[in-house]
């Protein structure tokens, strides 16, 4: 593996920041100062240090993916390919989805092996906003739309649950399409909220989590590492 890629996979540094660290003389390979980003690293046996700290490929990693349909967020192999099957990184099975998406849901999925960070993103206590766009089977207009907006703002009792959903924000883009912003992550929450409103979600897409918005240039199935700023935002 190239040294700059090794650095970007074992630290929060991006490829370009890794190159800068190399230029600045912050990196050693088996005790020797190295400045060339293209230097090859044997990831099993070489000792790479950044500012004196040994780097290991199994360190903390933070990724975003544009999850396509028919891909599962589970760790076990099943009927569909898993999201980690789309990621060509060493020790990929260590990465866990941060808040799962259903197999038929598309959009922004975060993955990490940092359990504490994951908890900060998903725990309802942290009130991290997740924005979904739902296509609806039934059109919703005028008074019905306002009623649905008010219900969602107050909190909805979902089938089989004892506490209502946290106040959330519903906005209709068209009568057949709505944007829903929630701060929890209950099981099938968005689909169940629309079911409680008497509708049916025909397709669902997650647009953003906190300040991280799915970039337009990330096609379904593609992923990239989060930037240090994106990681620090939670
Ligand atoms: N809510 C759902 O119903 N499904 C998802 O995939 C995510 C949120």
GROMACS .gro file of C-alpha atoms in nm, residues 63-75 80-84 86 96-111 118 121-122 129-134 180 182 184-191 201 203-209 212 214 218-222:
model
   69
   63UNK     CA    1  -1.646   0.640   0.648
   64UNK     CA    2  -1.953   0.758   0.466
   65UNK     CA    3  -2.131   0.555   0.200
   66UNK     CA    4  -2.410   0.619  -0.044
   67UNK     CA    5  -2.599   0.302   0.036
   68UNK     CA    6  -2.773   0.153  -0.267
   69UNK     CA    7  -3.091  -0.059  -0.257
   70UNK     CA    8  -3.060  -0.435  -0.210
   71UNK     CA    9  -2.755  -0.409   0.015
   72UNK     CA   10  -2.779  -0.499   0.384
   73UNK     CA   11  -2.634  -0.327   0.689
   74UNK     CA   12  -2.582  -0.658   0.872
   75UNK     CA   13  -2.248  -0.818   0.962
   80UNK     CA   14  -2.813  -0.962  -0.012
   81UNK     CA   15  -2.458  -0.829  -0.032
   82UNK     CA   16  -2.351  -0.645   0.283
   83UNK     CA   17  -2.242  -0.280   0.285
   84UNK     CA   18  -1.895  -0.390   0.398
   86UNK     CA   19  -1.865  -0.277  -0.112
   96UNK     CA   20  -2.003  -0.107   1.194
   97UNK     CA   21  -2.288   0.090   1.039
   98UNK     CA   22  -2.380   0.390   1.255
   99UNK     CA   23  -2.757   0.358   1.260
  100UNK     CA   24  -2.875   0.100   1.009
  101UNK     CA   25  -3.076   0.155   0.696
  102UNK     CA   26  -3.328  -0.101   0.571
  103UNK     CA   27  -3.230  -0.311   0.272
  104UNK     CA   28  -3.458  -0.103   0.046
  105UNK     CA   29  -3.350   0.236   0.188
  106UNK     CA   30  -3.084   0.438   0.007
  107UNK     CA   31  -2.865   0.728   0.111
  108UNK     CA   32  -2.616   0.839   0.370
  109UNK     CA   33  -2.469   0.566   0.585
  110UNK     CA   34  -2.183   0.626   0.827
  111UNK     CA   35  -1.951   0.343   0.927
  118UNK     CA   36  -2.110   0.583   1.700
  121UNK     CA   37  -2.436   0.990   1.662
  122UNK     CA   38  -2.712   0.741   1.738
  129UNK     CA   39  -3.088   1.521   1.335
  130UNK     CA   40  -3.132   1.266   1.055
  131UNK     CA   41  -3.309   1.389   0.743
  132UNK     CA   42  -3.502   1.144   0.525
  133UNK     CA   43  -3.689   1.191   0.199
  134UNK     CA   44  -3.986   0.958   0.163
  180UNK     CA   45  -3.883   1.411   0.766
  182UNK     CA   46  -3.598   1.293   1.330
  184UNK     CA   47  -3.410   0.914   1.718
  185UNK     CA   48  -3.351   0.586   1.538
  186UNK     CA   49  -3.626   0.346   1.637
  187UNK     CA   50  -3.679   0.028   1.438
  188UNK     CA   51  -3.816   0.119   1.091
  189UNK     CA   52  -3.903   0.454   1.244
  190UNK     CA   53  -3.976   0.658   0.932
  191UNK     CA   54  -4.189   0.391   0.766
  201UNK     CA   55  -4.353   0.479   0.221
  203UNK     CA   56  -3.914   0.449  -0.121
  204UNK     CA   57  -3.688   0.606   0.139
  205UNK     CA   58  -3.361   0.795   0.118
  206UNK     CA   59  -3.145   0.940   0.398
  207UNK     CA   60  -3.011   1.278   0.299
  208UNK     CA   61  -2.810   1.380   0.606
  209UNK     CA   62  -2.696   1.299   0.957
  212UNK     CA   63  -2.302   1.565   0.717
  214UNK     CA   64  -2.467   1.306   0.132
  218UNK     CA   65  -2.102   1.015  -0.426
  219UNK     CA   66  -2.287   0.763  -0.646
  220UNK     CA   67  -2.485   0.470  -0.500
  221UNK     CA   68  -2.235   0.211  -0.374
  222UNK     CA   69  -1.950   0.462  -0.344
   0.00000   0.00000   0.00000
